[in-house]
Tab-separated table of N, CA and C in Angstrom:
chain	number	residue	atom	x	y	z
T	265	MET	N	-105.811	196.399	105.147
T	265	MET	CA	-107.082	195.653	104.690
T	265	MET	C	-108.223	196.584	105.144
T	266	SER	N	-109.327	196.433	104.525
T	266	SER	CA	-110.575	197.572	104.923
T	266	SER	C	-110.879	197.184	105.960
T	267	GLU	N	-111.446	198.457	106.615
T	267	GLU	CA	-112.146	198.205	107.730
T	267	GLU	C	-113.624	197.422	107.817
T	268	LEU	N	-114.124	197.801	106.849
T	268	LEU	CA	-115.326	197.093	106.864
T	268	LEU	C	-115.272	195.490	106.499
T	269	GLN	N	-115.361	194.637	107.420
T	269	GLN	CA	-115.199	193.067	107.410
T	269	GLN	C	-116.451	192.160	107.205
T	270	PRO	N	-116.739	191.738	105.840
T	270	PRO	CA	-117.720	190.843	105.860
T	270	PRO	C	-117.619	189.605	106.470
T	271	LEU	N	-118.759	189.065	106.494
T	271	LEU	CA	-118.976	187.577	107.161
T	271	LEU	C	-117.488	186.927	106.666
T	272	THR	N	-116.711	186.033	107.276
T	272	THR	CA	-115.795	185.186	106.697
T	272	THR	C	-116.322	183.873	106.777
T	273	GLY	N	-115.551	182.966	106.001
T	273	GLY	CA	-116.148	181.438	105.775
T	273	GLY	C	-115.867	181.096	107.294
T	274	THR	N	-114.709	181.339	107.971
T	274	THR	CA	-114.422	180.495	109.457
T	274	THR	C	-115.735	180.972	110.354
T	275	ARG	N	-116.154	182.372	109.978
T	275	ARG	CA	-117.096	182.876	111.041
T	275	ARG	C	-118.631	182.289	110.635
T	276	ALA	N	-118.848	181.808	109.166
T	276	ALA	CA	-120.110	181.379	108.690
T	276	ALA	C	-120.212	180.161	109.190
T	277	VAL	N	-118.875	179.320	109.666
T	277	VAL	CA	-119.196	177.928	109.696
T	277	VAL	C	-119.509	177.873	111.538
T	278	HIS	N	-118.789	178.845	112.111
T	278	HIS	CA	-119.148	178.973	113.705
T	278	HIS	C	-120.651	179.377	113.809
T	279	ASP	N	-121.059	180.234	113.021
T	279	ASP	CA	-122.504	180.578	113.280
T	279	ASP	C	-123.519	179.417	112.825
T	280	ALA	N	-123.209	178.646	111.744
T	280	ALA	CA	-123.997	177.609	111.264
T	280	ALA	C	-123.958	176.465	111.960
T	281	LEU	N	-122.724	176.163	112.803
T	281	LEU	CA	-122.637	174.849	113.656
T	281	LEU	C	-122.552	175.059	115.003
T	282	GLY	N	-122.502	176.477	115.337
T	282	GLY	CA	-122.114	176.725	117.072
T	282	GLY	C	-120.723	176.912	117.305
T	283	PRO	N	-120.416	177.301	118.435
T	283	PRO	CA	-119.389	177.771	118.903
T	283	PRO	C	-118.104	176.673	118.950
T	284	ASP	N	-118.660	175.197	119.364
T	284	ASP	CA	-117.533	173.928	119.193
T	284	ASP	C	-117.622	173.784	117.593
T	285	ALA	N	-117.659	174.479	116.495
T	285	ALA	CA	-117.591	174.258	115.272
T	285	ALA	C	-116.559	173.190	115.087
T	286	ALA	N	-115.301	173.977	115.276
T	286	ALA	CA	-113.748	173.276	114.917
T	286	ALA	C	-113.704	172.051	115.448
T	287	GLU	N	-113.951	171.886	116.855
T	287	GLU	CA	-113.856	170.623	117.348
T	287	GLU	C	-114.969	169.555	116.770
T	288	LEU	N	-116.081	169.981	116.551
T	288	LEU	CA	-116.957	168.921	115.644
T	288	LEU	C	-116.695	168.602	114.343
T	289	LEU	N	-115.806	169.517	113.524
T	289	LEU	CA	-115.566	169.034	112.411
T	289	LEU	C	-114.185	168.383	112.528
T	290	ALA	N	-113.235	168.492	113.445
T	290	ALA	CA	-112.034	167.737	113.674
T	290	ALA	C	-112.370	166.317	114.237
T	291	THR	N	-113.306	166.304	114.809
T	291	THR	CA	-113.946	164.973	115.314
T	291	THR	C	-114.399	163.995	113.872
T	292	HIS	N	-115.161	164.848	113.348
T	292	HIS	CA	-115.713	164.042	112.144
T	292	HIS	C	-114.732	163.689	111.046
T	293	ARG	N	-113.726	164.414	110.926
T	293	ARG	CA	-112.834	164.524	110.255
T	293	ARG	C	-111.958	163.053	110.270
T	294	ALA	N	-111.444	163.257	111.531
T	294	ALA	CA	-110.613	162.135	112.251
T	294	ALA	C	-111.137	160.806	112.373
T	295	THR	N	-112.793	160.615	112.128
T	295	THR	CA	-113.294	159.738	111.976
T	295	THR	C	-113.188	158.852	110.720
T	296	GLY	N	-113.065	159.758	109.708
T	296	GLY	CA	-113.023	159.394	108.350
T	296	GLY	C	-114.543	159.192	107.963
T	297	GLY	N	-114.774	158.204	106.828
T	297	GLY	CA	-116.054	158.273	106.301
T	297	GLY	C	-116.621	159.362	105.378
T	298	SER	N	-117.866	159.128	105.418
T	298	SER	CA	-118.408	160.240	104.433
T	298	SER	C	-118.784	161.483	105.244
T	299	ALA	N	-118.920	161.393	106.806
T	299	ALA	CA	-119.092	162.626	107.702
T	299	ALA	C	-117.704	163.117	107.688
T	300	GLY	N	-116.571	162.385	107.838
T	300	GLY	CA	-115.201	162.956	107.869
T	300	GLY	C	-114.905	163.900	106.476
T	301	ALA	N	-115.182	163.175	105.340
T	301	ALA	CA	-115.054	163.625	104.169
T	301	ALA	C	-115.595	164.886	103.856
T	302	LEU	N	-116.896	165.080	104.324
T	302	LEU	CA	-118.139	166.327	104.379
T	302	LEU	C	-117.420	167.305	105.536
T	303	ALA	N	-116.885	167.021	106.207
T	303	ALA	CA	-116.202	167.738	107.330
T	303	ALA	C	-114.983	168.383	106.621
T	304	ALA	N	-114.352	167.736	106.079
T	304	ALA	CA	-113.133	168.155	105.292
T	304	ALA	C	-113.198	169.290	104.643
T	305	ALA	N	-114.365	168.787	103.675
T	305	ALA	CA	-114.604	169.604	102.336
T	305	ALA	C	-115.345	171.041	102.981
T	306	VAL	N	-115.770	171.006	104.318
T	306	VAL	CA	-116.502	172.401	104.901
T	306	VAL	C	-115.287	172.889	105.202
T	307	GLU	N	-114.188	172.538	105.923
T	307	GLU	CA	-113.101	173.224	106.337
T	307	GLU	C	-112.230	173.819	105.130
T	308	GLU	N	-112.389	173.186	104.180
T	308	GLU	CA	-111.524	173.550	103.087
T	308	GLU	C	-112.472	174.658	102.169
T	309	ALA	N	-113.528	174.594	102.181
T	309	ALA	CA	-114.402	175.664	101.583
T	309	ALA	C	-114.253	176.934	102.514
T	310	ALA	N	-114.427	176.762	103.680
T	310	ALA	CA	-114.500	177.857	104.699
T	310	ALA	C	-112.899	178.515	104.278
T	311	ALA	N	-112.021	177.790	104.406
T	311	ALA	CA	-110.646	178.289	104.170
T	311	ALA	C	-110.356	178.994	103.056
T	312	GLU	N	-110.913	178.497	101.836
T	312	GLU	CA	-111.120	179.077	100.343
T	312	GLU	C	-111.687	180.410	100.506
T	313	ALA	N	-113.001	180.407	101.383
T	313	ALA	CA	-113.463	181.684	101.266
T	313	ALA	C	-112.972	182.519	101.954
T	314	ASP	N	-112.305	182.513	103.233
T	314	ASP	CA	-111.598	183.328	103.958
T	314	ASP	C	-110.286	184.005	103.148
T	315	ARG	N	-109.515	183.134	102.220
T	315	ARG	CA	-108.421	183.479	101.271
T	315	ARG	C	-108.950	184.027	100.429
T	316	LEU	N	-110.223	184.176	100.054
T	316	LEU	CA	-110.643	184.924	98.728
T	316	LEU	C	-111.222	186.300	99.212
T	317	HIS	N	-111.609	186.151	100.304
T	317	HIS	CA	-111.972	187.666	100.961
T	317	HIS	C	-110.871	188.135	101.150
T	318	THR	N	-109.576	187.749	101.752
T	318	THR	CA	-108.655	188.417	102.180
T	318	THR	C	-108.055	189.273	100.758
T	319	GLU	N	-107.999	188.215	99.844
T	319	GLU	CA	-107.395	188.941	98.522
T	319	GLU	C	-108.350	189.860	98.005
T	320	LEU	N	-109.565	189.530	98.483
T	320	LEU	CA	-110.639	190.864	97.613
T	320	LEU	C	-110.228	192.295	98.229
T	321	CYS	N	-110.223	192.097	99.774
T	321	CYS	CA	-110.168	193.173	100.409
T	321	CYS	C	-108.704	193.710	100.233
T	322	ASP	N	-107.615	193.142	100.085
T	322	ASP	CA	-106.361	193.759	99.924
T	322	ASP	C	-106.499	194.362	98.431
T	323	HIS	N	-107.184	193.769	97.690
T	323	HIS	CA	-107.177	194.488	96.340
T	323	HIS	C	-107.561	195.494	96.401
T	324	PHE	N	-108.651	195.691	96.919
T	324	PHE	CA	-109.849	196.916	96.974
T	324	PHE	C	-108.768	197.839	97.704
T	325	ASP	N	-108.018	197.529	98.854
T	325	ASP	CA	-107.438	198.540	99.580
T	325	ASP	C	-106.417	199.033	98.415
T	326	ASP	N	-105.743	198.314	97.805
T	326	ASP	CA	-104.578	198.633	96.872
T	326	ASP	C	-105.394	199.725	95.870
T	327	VAL	N	-106.362	199.460	95.210
T	327	VAL	CA	-107.008	200.254	94.426
T	327	VAL	C	-107.211	201.752	95.019
T	328	LEU	N	-108.150	201.623	96.356
T	328	LEU	CA	-108.357	202.852	97.125
T	328	LEU	C	-106.956	203.804	97.035
T	329	HIS	N	-105.746	203.151	97.420
T	329	HIS	CA	-104.566	204.085	97.668
T	329	HIS	C	-104.030	204.387	96.547
T	330	GLU	N	-104.435	203.946	95.331
T	330	GLU	CA	-103.835	204.108	94.155
T	330	GLU	C	-104.714	205.303	93.146
T	331	LEU	N	-105.913	205.452	93.468
T	331	LEU	CA	-107.028	206.082	92.925
T	331	LEU	C	-106.702	207.654	92.845
T	332	PRO	N	-106.028	208.341	93.974
T	332	PRO	CA	-105.440	209.542	93.466
T	332	PRO	C	-104.392	209.820	92.538
T	333	GLU	N	-103.649	208.771	92.573
T	333	GLU	CA	-102.432	208.821	91.500
T	333	GLU	C	-103.014	208.384	90.016
T	334	LEU	N	-104.085	207.839	90.177
T	334	LEU	CA	-104.687	207.369	88.862
T	334	LEU	C	-105.471	208.449	88.525
T	335	ALA	N	-105.952	209.337	88.964
T	335	ALA	CA	-106.731	210.323	88.592
T	335	ALA	C	-105.988	211.305	87.829
T	336	GLU	N	-104.733	211.423	88.433
T	336	GLU	CA	-103.876	212.541	87.640
T	336	GLU	C	-102.876	211.787	86.657
T	337	ALA	N	-103.169	210.859	86.309
T	337	ALA	CA	-102.017	209.903	85.236
T	337	ALA	C	-102.850	210.529	84.148
T	338	ASP	N	-101.904	209.898	82.801
T	338	ASP	CA	-102.298	210.273	81.492
T	338	ASP	C	-103.485	209.077	81.056
T	339	SER	N	-103.980	208.963	79.858
T	339	SER	CA	-104.674	208.196	79.434
T	339	SER	C	-104.517	206.649	79.349
T	340	GLY	N	-103.171	206.541	79.753
T	340	GLY	CA	-102.685	204.725	79.991
T	340	GLY	C	-103.240	204.271	81.279
T	341	ALA	N	-103.732	205.265	82.211
T	341	ALA	CA	-104.267	204.920	83.454
T	341	ALA	C	-105.701	204.343	83.241
T	342	LEU	N	-106.400	204.620	82.086
T	342	LEU	CA	-107.754	204.373	81.984
T	342	LEU	C	-107.713	202.454	81.485
T	343	HIS	N	-106.700	201.907	81.091
T	343	HIS	CA	-106.283	200.677	80.619
T	343	HIS	C	-106.260	200.118	82.139
T	344	LEU	N	-105.172	200.629	82.889
T	344	LEU	CA	-104.957	200.125	84.243
T	344	LEU	C	-106.236	200.034	85.151
T	345	LEU	N	-107.105	200.933	85.056
T	345	LEU	CA	-108.266	201.115	85.625
T	345	LEU	C	-109.501	199.981	85.195
T	346	GLN	N	-109.126	199.566	83.827
T	346	GLN	CA	-110.057	198.797	83.568
T	346	GLN	C	-109.639	197.233	83.621
T	347	HIS	N	-108.519	197.074	83.588
T	347	HIS	CA	-107.870	195.744	84.207
T	347	HIS	C	-108.502	195.612	85.664
T	348	THR	N	-108.223	196.467	86.552
T	348	THR	CA	-108.188	196.476	87.806
T	348	THR	C	-109.876	196.215	87.966
T	349	GLY	N	-110.883	196.789	87.350
T	349	GLY	CA	-112.096	196.545	87.720
T	349	GLY	C	-112.653	195.310	87.300
T	350	THR	N	-112.088	194.614	86.157
T	350	THR	CA	-112.213	193.254	85.699
T	350	THR	C	-111.788	192.526	86.700
T	351	HIS	N	-110.412	192.503	87.234
T	351	HIS	CA	-109.854	191.492	88.302
T	351	HIS	C	-110.697	191.873	89.604
T	352	LEU	N	-111.154	192.799	89.753
T	352	LEU	CA	-112.066	192.872	91.020
T	352	LEU	C	-113.467	192.129	90.818
T	353	ALA	N	-113.919	192.471	89.686
T	353	ALA	CA	-115.142	191.864	89.276
T	353	ALA	C	-114.900	190.060	89.237
T	354	VAL	N	-113.790	189.629	88.889
T	354	VAL	CA	-113.604	188.537	88.637
T	354	VAL	C	-113.727	187.730	90.160
T	355	LEU	N	-112.818	188.433	91.187
T	355	LEU	CA	-112.669	188.110	92.400
T	355	LEU	C	-114.031	188.142	93.204
T	356	ALA	N	-114.722	189.071	93.013
T	356	ALA	CA	-116.091	189.184	93.439
T	356	ALA	C	-117.161	188.122	93.126
T	357	ALA	N	-116.794	187.682	91.746
T	357	ALA	CA	-117.761	186.479	91.402
T	357	ALA	C	-117.197	185.088	91.911
T	358	ARG	N	-115.868	184.999	92.242
T	358	ARG	CA	-115.183	183.885	92.667
T	358	ARG	C	-115.686	183.597	94.173
T	359	CYS	N	-115.807	184.919	94.906
T	359	CYS	CA	-116.115	184.825	96.291
T	359	CYS	C	-117.524	184.473	96.579
T	360	ASP	N	-118.480	185.018	95.666
T	360	ASP	CA	-119.861	184.576	95.557
T	360	ASP	C	-119.999	183.068	95.065
T	361	GLN	N	-119.381	182.496	94.113
T	361	GLN	CA	-119.188	180.902	94.267
T	361	GLN	C	-118.664	180.345	95.066
T	362	GLN	N	-117.603	180.727	95.987
T	362	GLN	CA	-117.113	180.244	97.170
T	362	GLN	C	-118.295	180.049	98.340
T	363	TRP	N	-118.745	181.324	98.509
T	363	TRP	CA	-119.966	181.300	99.370
T	363	TRP	C	-121.024	180.302	99.133
T	364	ALA	N	-121.400	180.129	98.028
T	364	ALA	CA	-122.489	179.126	97.663
T	364	ALA	C	-122.060	177.804	97.678
T	365	GLU	N	-120.967	177.579	97.491
T	365	GLU	CA	-120.291	176.272	97.793
T	365	GLU	C	-120.159	175.857	99.151
T	366	LEU	N	-119.889	176.613	100.270
T	366	LEU	CA	-119.840	176.869	101.557
T	366	LEU	C	-121.061	176.823	102.433
T	367	ASP	N	-122.074	177.487	101.798
T	367	ASP	CA	-123.609	177.182	102.153
T	367	ASP	C	-123.927	175.891	101.953
T	368	SER	N	-123.626	175.350	100.619
T	368	SER	CA	-124.244	174.008	100.185
T	368	SER	C	-123.608	172.763	101.247
T	369	LEU	N	-122.262	172.801	101.270
T	369	LEU	CA	-121.729	171.987	102.023
T	369	LEU	C	-122.041	172.222	103.416
T	370	LEU	N	-122.316	173.146	104.214
T	370	LEU	CA	-122.848	173.584	105.493
T	370	LEU	C	-124.435	172.730	105.668
T	371	GLY	N	-124.775	173.478	104.787
T	371	GLY	CA	-126.314	172.743	104.775
T	371	GLY	C	-126.318	171.022	104.818
T	372	CYS	N	-125.416	170.445	103.714
T	372	CYS	CA	-125.271	168.952	103.910
T	372	CYS	C	-124.805	168.246	105.146
T	373	PHE	N	-123.663	169.051	105.774
T	373	PHE	CA	-122.871	168.667	106.796
T	373	PHE	C	-124.333	168.736	107.886
T	374	ARG	N	-125.153	169.734	108.056
T	374	ARG	CA	-126.168	169.895	108.892
T	374	ARG	C	-127.253	168.749	109.074
T	375	GLN	N	-127.433	168.390	107.854
T	375	GLN	CA	-128.478	167.440	107.592
T	375	GLN	C	-127.862	166.158	107.740
T	376	ALA	N	-126.885	165.610	107.590
T	376	ALA	CA	-125.933	164.762	107.938
T	376	ALA	C	-126.006	164.333	109.389
T	377	MET	N	-125.669	165.620	110.051
T	377	MET	CA	-125.578	165.350	111.508
T	377	MET	C	-126.783	165.058	112.335
T	378	ALA	N	-128.059	165.443	111.422
T	378	ALA	CA	-129.247	165.548	112.096
T	378	ALA	C	-129.902	164.007	111.914
T	379	ARG	N	-128.968	163.048	111.062
T	379	ARG	CA	-129.446	161.787	110.657
T	379	ARG	C	-128.962	160.835	112.093
T	380	PRO	N	-129.697	159.791	112.288
T	380	PRO	CA	-129.461	158.796	113.332
T	380	PRO	C	-128.067	158.261	112.834
T	381	THR	N	-127.173	157.961	113.875
T	381	THR	CA	-125.871	157.221	113.123
T	381	THR	C	-125.626	155.598	113.202
T	382	GLY	N	-126.487	155.013	113.811
T	382	GLY	CA	-126.689	153.858	114.360
T	382	GLY	C	-127.530	153.133	113.134
T	383	PRO	N	-127.351	151.634	112.894
T	383	PRO	CA	-127.799	150.995	112.235
T	383	PRO	C	-129.510	151.004	112.304
T	384	THR	N	-130.192	151.151	111.145
T	384	THR	CA	-131.510	151.290	111.153
T	384	THR	C	-132.207	149.998	111.328
T	385	PRO	N	-133.419	150.011	112.382
T	385	PRO	CA	-133.820	148.737	112.863
T	385	PRO	C	-134.863	148.026	111.506
T	386	ARG	N	-134.684	146.965	111.469
T	386	ARG	CA	-135.522	146.104	110.160
T	386	ARG	C	-136.698	145.882	110.755
T	387	ARG	N	-137.688	146.616	109.700
T	387	ARG	CA	-139.338	146.187	110.335
T	387	ARG	C	-139.651	144.759	109.865
T	388	THR	N	-140.258	144.104	110.551
T	388	THR	CA	-140.598	142.676	110.563
T	388	THR	C	-142.052	142.679	109.900
T	389	ASN	N	-142.299	141.551	109.207
T	389	ASN	CA	-143.483	141.378	108.680
T	389	ASN	C	-144.574	140.477	109.502
T	390	PRO	N	-145.564	140.788	110.205
T	390	PRO	CA	-146.429	139.931	111.091
T	390	PRO	C	-146.700	138.736	110.449
């Protein structure tokens, strides 16, 4: 894999929710309800961001290793390079999409955790 490692989904969750992010999400997931569903969605989005990041880095590394051979290859290599470039562009776009989803879910989760959890007191008219 490439030595340059951008922020992963797991790291983004940690940075957004603090060092106990995994425990916080697990606790809410276990309790169920809307907070549990949101916690599960955050974990799934982070895992997918990690998976896509790994796939993109692995594919990029493969291309870097093949470049010297492709430079010496015949014109058929141009088609392979175009396909590879398209594949990298699609993966990069999918990564961007996943980051946007994770960012949105983290924002929703943080906002939900900032709300009081108990019943709201009713206001009575004097």
